[in-house]
One Martini backbone bead per residue (centre of mass of N, CA, C, O) as a GRO file, in nm:
protein
  422
    1MET     BB    1  -0.069  -1.318   0.416
    2VAL     BB    2  -0.242  -1.509   0.266
    3PHE     BB    3  -0.386  -1.585   0.585
    4LEU     BB    4  -0.400  -1.265   0.700
    5GLU     BB    5  -0.599  -1.085   0.509
    6SER     BB    6  -0.891  -1.192   0.636
    7VAL     BB    7  -0.786  -1.138   0.934
    8LEU     BB    8  -0.761  -0.834   0.903
    9GLU     BB    9  -1.024  -0.729   0.797
   10ARG     BB   10  -1.146  -0.772   1.088
   11LEU     BB   11  -0.939  -0.591   1.211
   12PRO     BB   12  -0.824  -0.272   1.374
   13PHE     BB   13  -0.585  -0.322   1.149
   14ASN     BB   14  -0.297  -0.372   0.914
   15ALA     BB   15  -0.020  -0.463   0.745
   16ALA     BB   16   0.172  -0.240   0.854
   17MET     BB   17   0.159  -0.303   1.171
   18LEU     BB   18   0.300  -0.532   1.111
   19TYR     BB   19   0.556  -0.495   0.954
   20LEU     BB   20   0.720  -0.282   1.178
   21PRO     BB   21   0.783  -0.535   1.340
   22ILE     BB   22   0.964  -0.710   1.223
   23GLY     BB   23   1.154  -0.469   1.131
   24TRP     BB   24   1.271  -0.469   1.431
   25LEU     BB   25   1.333  -0.792   1.464
   26LEU     BB   26   1.549  -0.793   1.284
   27GLY     BB   27   1.719  -0.570   1.386
   28PRO     BB   28   1.920  -0.463   1.640
   29ALA     BB   29   1.697  -0.467   1.873
   30GLY     BB   30   1.676  -0.727   1.789
   31THR     BB   31   1.799  -0.989   1.552
   32GLY     BB   32   2.044  -0.822   1.386
   33LEU     BB   33   1.988  -0.935   1.075
   34ILE     BB   34   1.970  -0.616   1.048
   35HIS     BB   35   2.189  -0.384   0.849
   36ILE     BB   36   2.155  -0.023   0.859
   37ASP     BB   37   2.341   0.284   0.698
   38LEU     BB   38   2.171   0.538   0.632
   39ARG     BB   39   2.367   0.773   0.576
   40ALA     BB   40   2.597   0.537   0.392
   41HIS     BB   41   2.334   0.463   0.195
   42ALA     BB   42   2.141   0.709   0.090
   43ASP     BB   43   2.150   0.647  -0.218
   44VAL     BB   44   1.995   0.394  -0.235
   45LEU     BB   45   1.784   0.478  -0.043
   46THR     BB   46   1.694   0.699  -0.289
   47VAL     BB   47   1.588   0.457  -0.496
   48ILE     BB   48   1.406   0.263  -0.318
   49THR     BB   49   1.211   0.526  -0.229
   50ARG     BB   50   1.127   0.598  -0.528
   51VAL     BB   51   0.988   0.349  -0.659
   52ALA     BB   52   0.772   0.305  -0.451
   53LEU     BB   53   0.636   0.608  -0.512
   54LEU     BB   54   0.608   0.628  -0.807
   55LEU     BB   55   0.415   0.382  -0.847
   56SER     BB   56   0.180   0.502  -0.660
   57LEU     BB   57   0.136   0.778  -0.817
   58PHE     BB   58   0.027   0.586  -1.036
   59THR     BB   59  -0.193   0.471  -0.899
   60VAL     BB   60  -0.353   0.744  -0.875
   61GLY     BB   61  -0.403   0.822  -1.078
   62LEU     BB   62  -0.572   0.600  -1.248
   63LYS     BB   63  -0.849   0.633  -1.029
   64LEU     BB   64  -0.889   0.966  -1.131
   65ARG     BB   65  -1.207   0.965  -1.265
   66VAL     BB   66  -1.195   1.287  -1.293
   67ALA     BB   67  -1.292   1.575  -1.457
   68PHE     BB   68  -1.204   1.798  -1.535
   69ARG     BB   69  -1.467   1.921  -1.605
   70GLY     BB   70  -1.749   2.059  -1.513
   71ASP     BB   71  -1.840   1.907  -1.213
   72GLY     BB   72  -1.555   1.834  -1.154
   73SER     BB   73  -1.370   2.064  -1.102
   74ARG     BB   74  -1.474   2.095  -0.830
   75LEU     BB   75  -1.321   1.853  -0.688
   76TRP     BB   76  -1.070   1.926  -0.789
   77TRP     BB   77  -1.003   2.181  -0.593
   78LEU     BB   78  -0.963   1.975  -0.294
   79PRO     BB   79  -0.674   1.872  -0.360
   80LEU     BB   80  -0.527   2.152  -0.438
   81ARG     BB   81  -0.557   2.280  -0.182
   82LEU     BB   82  -0.401   2.026  -0.003
   83GLY     BB   83  -0.133   2.041  -0.181
   84VAL     BB   84  -0.082   2.379  -0.176
   85LEU     BB   85  -0.177   2.529   0.033
   86SER     BB   86  -0.117   2.344   0.294
   87MET     BB   87   0.133   2.281   0.276
   88LEU     BB   88   0.273   2.588   0.273
   89ILE     BB   89   0.152   2.633   0.576
   90THR     BB   90   0.282   2.374   0.741
   91VAL     BB   91   0.615   2.404   0.675
   92PRO     BB   92   0.603   2.700   0.849
   93LEU     BB   93   0.439   2.602   1.090
   94LEU     BB   94   0.641   2.389   1.200
   95ALA     BB   95   0.926   2.539   1.186
   96ILE     BB   96   0.832   2.707   1.396
   97CYS     BB   97   0.748   2.536   1.643
   98ILE     BB   98   1.046   2.338   1.618
   99SER     BB   99   1.222   2.580   1.684
  100PHE     BB  100   1.086   2.705   1.962
  101LEU     BB  101   1.018   2.406   2.128
  102PHE     BB  102   1.342   2.257   2.032
  103ASN     BB  103   1.616   2.434   1.950
  104MET     BB  104   1.584   2.454   1.644
  105PRO     BB  105   1.732   2.550   1.369
  106PHE     BB  106   1.555   2.684   1.099
  107ALA     BB  107   1.633   2.538   0.917
  108VAL     BB  108   1.641   2.221   1.032
  109ALA     BB  109   1.313   2.244   1.090
  110MET     BB  110   1.284   2.300   0.743
  111LEU     BB  111   1.319   2.071   0.676
  112LEU     BB  112   1.176   1.847   0.896
  113SER     BB  113   0.920   1.978   0.792
  114ALA     BB  114   0.907   1.905   0.473
  115ILE     BB  115   0.959   1.577   0.557
  116LEU     BB  116   0.673   1.583   0.695
  117ALA     BB  117   0.454   1.704   0.465
  118PRO     BB  118   0.365   1.443   0.300
  119THR     BB  119   0.173   1.237   0.208
  120ASP     BB  120   0.044   0.922   0.153
  121PRO     BB  121   0.009   0.692  -0.124
  122VAL     BB  122   0.079   0.456   0.013
  123LEU     BB  123  -0.081   0.380   0.338
  124ALA     BB  124  -0.355   0.523   0.236
  125SER     BB  125  -0.577   0.296   0.101
  126ASP     BB  126  -0.820   0.317   0.294
  127VAL     BB  127  -0.866   0.613   0.227
  128GLN     BB  128  -0.893   0.566  -0.083
  129VAL     BB  129  -1.013   0.502  -0.413
  130LYS     BB  130  -1.222   0.228  -0.489
  131ASN     BB  131  -1.441   0.342  -0.727
  132VAL     BB  132  -1.374   0.483  -1.022
  133ASP     BB  133  -1.722   0.570  -0.982
  134ASP     BB  134  -1.716   0.690  -0.690
  135PRO     BB  135  -1.589   1.030  -0.620
  136ASP     BB  136  -1.569   1.071  -0.272
  137GLN     BB  137  -1.477   1.318  -0.095
  138LEU     BB  138  -1.280   1.214   0.049
  139ARG     BB  139  -1.115   1.008  -0.089
  140PHE     BB  140  -1.048   1.210  -0.353
  141SER     BB  141  -0.871   1.401  -0.198
  142LEU     BB  142  -0.685   1.244  -0.037
  143SER     BB  143  -0.535   1.128  -0.309
  144GLY     BB  144  -0.492   1.380  -0.442
  145GLU     BB  145  -0.263   1.515  -0.200
  146GLY     BB  146  -0.094   1.286  -0.230
  147GLY     BB  147   0.011   1.325  -0.560
  148LEU     BB  148   0.099   1.606  -0.541
  149ASN     BB  149   0.308   1.630  -0.220
  150ASP     BB  150   0.553   1.500  -0.328
  151GLY     BB  151   0.640   1.733  -0.537
  152SER     BB  152   0.560   2.018  -0.350
  153ALA     BB  153   0.795   1.947  -0.119
  154LEU     BB  154   1.051   1.974  -0.267
  155PRO     BB  155   1.140   2.279  -0.238
  156PHE     BB  156   1.166   2.290   0.039
  157VAL     BB  157   1.415   2.096   0.076
  158ILE     BB  158   1.613   2.269  -0.117
  159LEU     BB  159   1.559   2.535   0.078
  160ALA     BB  160   1.692   2.378   0.324
  161LEU     BB  161   1.958   2.295   0.160
  162MET     BB  162   2.011   2.628   0.115
  163TRP     BB  163   2.055   2.692   0.421
  164LEU     BB  164   2.238   2.455   0.476
  165GLY     BB  165   2.476   2.487   0.189
  166VAL     BB  166   2.339   2.316  -0.013
  167THR     BB  167   2.355   2.413  -0.366
  168ASN     BB  168   2.461   2.278  -0.669
  169GLU     BB  169   2.361   1.987  -0.601
  170VAL     BB  170   2.011   2.062  -0.599
  171ALA     BB  171   2.020   2.358  -0.721
  172GLN     BB  172   1.943   2.716  -0.903
  173VAL     BB  173   2.011   2.943  -0.663
  174ASN     BB  174   2.011   3.237  -0.897
  175HIS     BB  175   1.698   3.082  -1.002
  176PHE     BB  176   1.472   2.911  -0.763
  177GLY     BB  177   1.211   2.978  -0.881
  178TRP     BB  178   1.240   2.874  -1.176
  179PHE     BB  179   1.316   2.611  -1.068
  180VAL     BB  180   0.970   2.580  -0.960
  181ALA     BB  181   0.832   2.615  -1.196
  182TRP     BB  182   0.940   2.455  -1.425
  183GLY     BB  183   0.927   2.184  -1.247
  184VAL     BB  184   0.570   2.187  -1.259
  185VAL     BB  185   0.534   2.242  -1.565
  186ALA     BB  186   0.721   1.971  -1.668
  187GLY     BB  187   0.594   1.776  -1.479
  188ILE     BB  188   0.349   1.733  -1.601
  189GLY     BB  189   0.399   1.772  -1.934
  190CYS     BB  190   0.543   1.502  -1.929
  191GLY     BB  191   0.324   1.316  -1.803
  192ALA     BB  192   0.135   1.342  -1.990
  193LEU     BB  193   0.207   1.306  -2.255
  194ALA     BB  194   0.256   1.061  -2.226
  195GLY     BB  195   0.037   0.874  -2.145
  196TRP     BB  196  -0.174   1.008  -2.365
  197THR     BB  197   0.044   0.870  -2.620
  198MET     BB  198   0.039   0.611  -2.553
  199SER     BB  199  -0.246   0.538  -2.521
  200ARG     BB  200  -0.295   0.589  -2.815
  201LEU     BB  201  -0.115   0.424  -2.971
  202VAL     BB  202  -0.253   0.143  -2.834
  203LEU     BB  203  -0.502   0.185  -2.917
  204TYR     BB  204  -0.447   0.182  -3.229
  205ALA     BB  205  -0.324  -0.071  -3.253
  206ARG     BB  206  -0.544  -0.247  -3.148
  207GLN     BB  207  -0.788  -0.121  -3.282
  208ARG     BB  208  -0.687  -0.143  -3.569
  209PHE     BB  209  -0.438  -0.415  -3.631
  210GLY     BB  210  -0.418  -0.606  -3.328
  211LEU     BB  211  -0.165  -0.515  -3.171
  212ALA     BB  212  -0.050  -0.417  -2.880
  213LEU     BB  213  -0.082  -0.677  -2.674
  214GLY     BB  214  -0.027  -0.705  -2.409
  215MET     BB  215   0.166  -0.607  -2.178
  216GLU     BB  216   0.043  -0.453  -1.908
  217GLU     BB  217   0.344  -0.398  -1.761
  218PHE     BB  218   0.546  -0.286  -1.931
  219MET     BB  219   0.349  -0.006  -1.966
  220ALA     BB  220   0.324   0.064  -1.712
  221ILE     BB  221   0.695   0.082  -1.632
  222GLY     BB  222   0.741   0.309  -1.892
  223ILE     BB  223   0.589   0.505  -1.847
  224ILE     BB  224   0.706   0.542  -1.568
  225MET     BB  225   0.989   0.606  -1.665
  226LEU     BB  226   0.939   0.808  -1.938
  227SER     BB  227   0.842   1.043  -1.727
  228TYR     BB  228   1.080   1.081  -1.520
  229GLY     BB  229   1.318   1.114  -1.697
  230VAL     BB  230   1.205   1.335  -1.921
  231ALA     BB  231   1.131   1.522  -1.600
  232GLU     BB  232   1.444   1.540  -1.526
  233LEU     BB  233   1.614   1.608  -1.815
  234VAL     BB  234   1.448   1.893  -1.796
  235HIS     BB  235   1.382   1.981  -1.490
  236GLY     BB  236   1.165   1.803  -1.374
  237ILE     BB  237   0.916   1.682  -1.199
  238GLY     BB  238   0.888   1.356  -1.149
  239PHE     BB  239   0.599   1.315  -0.898
  240LEU     BB  240   0.447   1.536  -1.115
  241SER     BB  241   0.436   1.302  -1.393
  242VAL     BB  242   0.361   1.007  -1.261
  243PHE     BB  243   0.152   1.135  -1.204
  244ALA     BB  244  -0.015   1.275  -1.426
  245ALA     BB  245   0.007   1.027  -1.635
  246GLY     BB  246  -0.203   0.847  -1.432
  247LEU     BB  247  -0.391   1.114  -1.569
  248ALA     BB  248  -0.412   1.067  -1.847
  249MET     BB  249  -0.490   0.782  -1.881
  250ARG     BB  250  -0.789   0.837  -1.773
  251GLN     BB  251  -0.870   1.034  -1.950
  252VAL     BB  252  -0.861   0.872  -2.207
  253GLU     BB  253  -1.056   0.646  -2.103
  254SER     BB  254  -1.313   0.806  -2.028
  255ALA     BB  255  -1.316   0.974  -2.326
  256SER     BB  256  -1.383   0.657  -2.464
  257SER     BB  257  -1.628   0.589  -2.276
  258GLY     BB  258  -1.841   0.809  -2.276
  259ASN     BB  259  -1.867   0.823  -1.931
  260LYS     BB  260  -1.897   0.564  -1.853
  261PRO     BB  261  -1.882   0.309  -1.661
  262ALA     BB  262  -1.624   0.121  -1.570
  263GLY     BB  263  -1.794  -0.140  -1.489
  264GLU     BB  264  -1.961  -0.193  -1.660
  265LEU     BB  265  -1.733  -0.200  -1.886
  266ILE     BB  266  -1.604  -0.494  -1.735
  267ALA     BB  267  -1.883  -0.692  -1.716
  268ALA     BB  268  -1.888  -0.708  -2.061
  269ALA     BB  269  -1.563  -0.800  -2.072
  270GLU     BB  270  -1.578  -1.086  -1.956
  271GLY     BB  271  -1.449  -1.316  -2.122
  272SER     BB  272  -1.344  -1.215  -2.327
  273GLY     BB  273  -1.029  -1.134  -2.319
  274LYS     BB  274  -0.884  -0.986  -2.631
  275SER     BB  275  -1.156  -0.915  -2.754
  276ALA     BB  276  -1.146  -0.635  -2.550
  277ALA     BB  277  -0.896  -0.449  -2.616
  278VAL     BB  278  -1.056  -0.433  -2.936
  279HIS     BB  279  -1.244  -0.294  -2.870
  280PRO     BB  280  -1.430   0.001  -2.887
  281GLU     BB  281  -1.516   0.063  -2.602
  282GLN     BB  282  -1.371  -0.211  -2.405
  283ALA     BB  283  -1.072  -0.126  -2.426
  284PRO     BB  284  -0.979   0.136  -2.249
  285VAL     BB  285  -1.064   0.011  -1.996
  286TYR     BB  286  -0.871  -0.282  -2.029
  287LEU     BB  287  -0.611  -0.107  -2.006
  288THR     BB  288  -0.622   0.028  -1.751
  289GLU     BB  289  -0.714  -0.167  -1.541
  290THR     BB  290  -0.478  -0.376  -1.585
  291VAL     BB  291  -0.261  -0.162  -1.512
  292LEU     BB  292  -0.347  -0.097  -1.207
  293GLY     BB  293  -0.346  -0.370  -1.127
  294PHE     BB  294  -0.034  -0.446  -1.173
  295ASN     BB  295   0.004  -0.156  -0.961
  296GLN     BB  296  -0.137  -0.266  -0.708
  297GLN     BB  297   0.049  -0.528  -0.648
  298LEU     BB  298   0.337  -0.376  -0.615
  299GLU     BB  299   0.234  -0.174  -0.398
  300HIS     BB  300   0.258  -0.405  -0.191
  301PHE     BB  301   0.555  -0.508  -0.238
  302ALA     BB  302   0.601  -0.201  -0.138
  303GLU     BB  303   0.462  -0.170   0.177
  304PHE     BB  304   0.631  -0.359   0.257
  305PHE     BB  305   0.929  -0.292   0.186
  306MET     BB  306   0.931  -0.007   0.367
  307VAL     BB  307   0.773  -0.113   0.645
  308LEU     BB  308   1.020  -0.280   0.709
  309LEU     BB  309   1.239  -0.066   0.684
  310MET     BB  310   1.145   0.146   0.921
  311GLY     BB  311   1.178  -0.092   1.110
  312VAL     BB  312   1.473  -0.138   1.095
  313LEU     BB  313   1.576   0.190   1.148
  314LEU     BB  314   1.419   0.183   1.422
  315SER     BB  315   1.614   0.019   1.562
  316GLU     BB  316   1.905   0.113   1.513
  317PHE     BB  317   1.806   0.449   1.621
  318GLY     BB  318   1.502   0.484   1.778
  319LEU     BB  319   1.318   0.654   2.013
  320SER     BB  320   1.173   0.974   2.044
  321GLY     BB  321   1.079   1.183   2.204
  322GLU     BB  322   1.079   1.477   2.011
  323GLY     BB  323   0.901   1.328   1.816
  324VAL     BB  324   0.673   1.295   1.961
  325LEU     BB  325   0.592   1.549   2.023
  326ILE     BB  326   0.592   1.623   1.665
  327ALA     BB  327   0.338   1.448   1.636
  328GLY     BB  328   0.144   1.580   1.783
  329LEU     BB  329   0.181   1.843   1.645
  330LEU     BB  330   0.110   1.739   1.346
  331PHE     BB  331  -0.153   1.610   1.393
  332PHE     BB  332  -0.317   1.848   1.629
  333VAL     BB  333  -0.272   2.125   1.483
  334VAL     BB  334  -0.132   2.189   1.213
  335ARG     BB  335  -0.314   1.974   1.030
  336PRO     BB  336  -0.554   2.156   1.112
  337ILE     BB  337  -0.496   2.399   1.006
  338ALA     BB  338  -0.435   2.359   0.776
  339VAL     BB  339  -0.699   2.214   0.644
  340GLY     BB  340  -0.870   2.442   0.732
  341LEU     BB  341  -0.715   2.693   0.520
  342GLY     BB  342  -0.739   2.513   0.276
  343LEU     BB  343  -1.089   2.497   0.266
  344LEU     BB  344  -1.179   2.777   0.255
  345GLY     BB  345  -1.498   2.801   0.111
  346SER     BB  346  -1.610   2.585   0.067
  347ASP     BB  347  -1.843   2.327   0.064
  348THR     BB  348  -1.711   2.119   0.313
  349ASP     BB  349  -1.783   1.921   0.570
  350THR     BB  350  -1.713   1.915   0.897
  351SER     BB  351  -1.631   1.596   0.904
  352HIS     BB  352  -1.465   1.597   0.665
  353ARG     BB  353  -1.227   1.781   0.774
  354TRP     BB  354  -1.173   1.615   1.002
  355LEU     BB  355  -1.073   1.357   0.857
  356ILE     BB  356  -0.891   1.451   0.730
  357ALA     BB  357  -0.689   1.561   0.916
  358TRP     BB  358  -0.668   1.286   1.026
  359PHE     BB  359  -0.554   1.126   0.707
  360GLY     BB  360  -0.228   1.251   0.767
  361ILE     BB  361  -0.040   1.012   0.600
  362ARG     BB  362   0.307   0.919   0.699
  363GLY     BB  363   0.576   0.784   0.483
  364VAL     BB  364   0.776   0.702   0.219
  365GLY     BB  365   0.823   1.020   0.155
  366SER     BB  366   0.955   1.057   0.406
  367LEU     BB  367   1.155   0.906   0.361
  368TYR     BB  368   1.298   0.954   0.100
  369TYR     BB  369   1.352   1.257   0.225
  370LEU     BB  370   1.544   1.184   0.375
  371CYS     BB  371   1.742   1.012   0.190
  372PHE     BB  372   1.808   1.296  -0.019
  373ALA     BB  373   1.931   1.489   0.241
  374LEU     BB  374   2.172   1.275   0.327
  375GLN     BB  375   2.320   1.288   0.055
  376PHE     BB  376   2.402   1.649   0.132
  377TRP     BB  377   2.364   1.636   0.469
  378HIS     BB  378   2.671   1.635   0.759
  379ASP     BB  379   2.574   1.660   0.977
  380LYS     BB  380   2.513   1.599   1.319
  381LEU     BB  381   2.159   1.650   1.314
  382ASN     BB  382   2.138   1.377   1.146
  383LEU     BB  383   2.016   1.220   1.369
  384ARG     BB  384   1.784   1.429   1.453
  385ILE     BB  385   1.634   1.394   1.210
  386ALA     BB  386   1.604   1.055   1.182
  387GLN     BB  387   1.469   1.016   1.474
  388ASP     BB  388   1.201   1.207   1.431
  389VAL     BB  389   1.090   1.052   1.167
  390LEU     BB  390   1.072   0.776   1.237
  391THR     BB  391   0.864   0.860   1.463
  392VAL     BB  392   0.656   0.975   1.305
  393LEU     BB  393   0.614   0.689   1.136
  394ALA     BB  394   0.512   0.525   1.324
  395LEU     BB  395   0.273   0.672   1.497
  396SER     BB  396   0.139   0.670   1.176
  397ILE     BB  397   0.081   0.355   1.206
  398LEU     BB  398  -0.049   0.314   1.410
  399LEU     BB  399  -0.307   0.569   1.451
  400HIS     BB  400  -0.363   0.531   1.129
  401GLY     BB  401  -0.462   0.237   1.159
  402ILE     BB  402  -0.665   0.187   1.396
  403SER     BB  403  -0.844   0.418   1.259
  404SER     BB  404  -0.937   0.336   0.947
  405ALA     BB  405  -1.163   0.161   0.974
  406PRO     BB  406  -1.362   0.274   1.246
  407LEU     BB  407  -1.417   0.560   1.073
  408MET     BB  408  -1.517   0.446   0.785
  409HIS     BB  409  -1.732   0.315   0.898
  410LEU     BB  410  -1.898   0.506   0.978
  411TYR     BB  411  -1.865   0.719   0.706
  412TRP     BB  412  -2.062   0.512   0.569
  413ARG     BB  413  -2.315   0.524   0.754
  414LYS     BB  414  -2.404   0.778   0.729
  415ARG     BB  415  -2.390   0.821   0.405
  416ALA     BB  416  -2.629   0.573   0.371
  417LYS     BB  417  -2.821   0.736   0.541
  418SER     BB  418  -2.849   1.012   0.393
  419SER     BB  419  -2.908   0.839   0.101
  420GLY     BB  420  -3.185   0.725   0.247
  421GLN     BB  421  -3.322   0.979   0.305
  422SER     BB  422  -3.287   1.147   0.009
   0.00000   0.00000   0.00000
């Protein structure tokens, strides 16, 4: 990857498209060097995929440097619409289509659609926010959606498992509505509190006493573990908690920096080393950008291992013709309808809506929920579900990987042209 990175930048595909076939070659259909029994080791794989997802959710939260009040509130409505409204449309619509077209029991179809519903924050780096000072509407919407819907998919997965007979193991059956409502509130609350408190404490210690210098890597992992762990202890949704922790940390930085451009403050801090960590104006952005930089490096490793794992599992289970048809249904029918209805009444450009609809990339979030579900559901149909999910993920990596670079290039050319004219 050290030697290929600069080459990949000139080609119309991304690193994930390279990792997937390598994983397939390492698996049973290739060299047979790696064999993973997904159903037997679903609990272990759930933990591994969860860690990768948490790292990415925190990173996404750190990238979204837009205030919740003022002009920024208008921009925030877009990911909220996509992460909540579009999710509420995607799951039942896809479930009805799958059940009707493929003669699948509705509860099973519901589980499959809930697993496939969340867009991916790990594999969508090509279309996510690149510059925190330039909250481009398209990139901001896709980034925010990826951060939100991994958590908002959980109630649907649990509901489907309950319909399939898995009850007390995953939810409070008699109080499911309160279970979900509390999960959302507690998850967001725990994450926001953890991110805000830790950021404020570290900045206070640095600027007032010259303490807590360095070790931003431990702070990044610590906030993720703290926010997720506390949220899970109080029955909150841990994914929403970690995303909220990243957002809170970025909001502390933005407010402490007086909403000055982060790039300007970073440039002023270059070469100053630890002096920037205690500087009254530069300390917040120095802390946040250092944590973000570390997390992005971890995200590269997470992408590598997760896509490699997908390739190995695909080599184990094989492609599914049904999965190919479901992928076409999701990418070209259900996703555009859900995005169109979710953004109804907004001022989003038509071209933006089509790009948002297309870049509903599926990946680690779906792999996590597949492993999560297989821990509790041991029906003979789980092999069929696993094949379908892995096939959709593989096609998403290939189709979105090929199209992301040229489409985003055209998008930026159009944006630059319209900016020049205005």
